[in-house]
XYZ file of C-alpha atoms in Angstrom:
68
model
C 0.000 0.000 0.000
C 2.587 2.384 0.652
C 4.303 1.756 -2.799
C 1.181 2.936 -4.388
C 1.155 5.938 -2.152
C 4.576 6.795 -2.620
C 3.841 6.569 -6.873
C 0.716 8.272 -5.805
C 2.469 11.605 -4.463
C 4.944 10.988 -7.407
C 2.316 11.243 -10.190
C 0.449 14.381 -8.170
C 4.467 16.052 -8.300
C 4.513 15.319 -12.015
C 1.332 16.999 -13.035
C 1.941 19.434 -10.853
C 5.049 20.508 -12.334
C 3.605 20.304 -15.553
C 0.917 21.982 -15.213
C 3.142 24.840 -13.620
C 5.551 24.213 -16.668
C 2.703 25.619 -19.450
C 1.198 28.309 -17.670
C 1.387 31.581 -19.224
C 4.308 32.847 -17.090
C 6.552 30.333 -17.988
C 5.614 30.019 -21.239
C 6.142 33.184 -22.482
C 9.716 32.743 -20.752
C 10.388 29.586 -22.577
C 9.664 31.799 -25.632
C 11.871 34.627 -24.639
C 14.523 32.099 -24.289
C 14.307 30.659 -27.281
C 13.509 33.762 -28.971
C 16.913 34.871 -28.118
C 18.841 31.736 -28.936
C 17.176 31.877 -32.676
C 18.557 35.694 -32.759
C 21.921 34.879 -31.511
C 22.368 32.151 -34.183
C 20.771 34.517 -37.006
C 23.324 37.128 -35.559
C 26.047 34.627 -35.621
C 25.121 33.130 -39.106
C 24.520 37.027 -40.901
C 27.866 37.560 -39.721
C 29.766 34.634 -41.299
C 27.947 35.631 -44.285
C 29.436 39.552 -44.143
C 32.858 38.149 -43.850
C 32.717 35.792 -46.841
C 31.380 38.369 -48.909
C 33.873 40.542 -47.543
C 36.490 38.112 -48.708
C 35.099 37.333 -51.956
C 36.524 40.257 -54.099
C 40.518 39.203 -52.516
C 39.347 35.892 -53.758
C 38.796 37.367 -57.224
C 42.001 39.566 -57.594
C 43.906 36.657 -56.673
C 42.702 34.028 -58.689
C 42.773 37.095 -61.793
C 46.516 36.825 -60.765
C 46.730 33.303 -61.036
C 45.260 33.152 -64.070
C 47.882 36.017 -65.901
C-alpha cells in the first residue's frame, strides 16, 4: 500500500510541475529564451555571411593573378 502511495504523491508532483511548466508565465519565458537563442544564431550566421562576402573580391584579384 505504501508503494502505491509513494507513486501516488509521485504522479500528483509530475502533473503538478507540468501543469506549472505551461502556464502563461513560464511560457512566455520559454519563448523569450528561445527567442533569443534563434537571434543569436541569425546574428552569428549574418555575420559569417558579411565576412565571406567581404572576402570574396581578394578571392577574385587573386585568382585574376593566377590566371595572368
Amino acid at each position: 500500500m505504501t508503494v502505491l502511495a509513494i507513486l501516488g504523491y509521485v504522479a500528483a508532483i509530475v502533473v503538478a510541475v507540468i501543469t506549472i511548466w505551461n502556464t502563461a508565465t513560464v511560457g512566455c519565458l520559454r519563448l523569450g529564451v528561445w527567442g533569443a537563442l534563434y537571434a543569436r544564431r541569425e546574428r552569428r550566421r549574418q555575420t559569417e555571411s558579411i565576412k565571406s562576402f567581404a572576402a570574396e573580391p581578394a578571392m577574385v584579384e587573386i585568382e585574376d593573378r593566377f590566371e595572368e
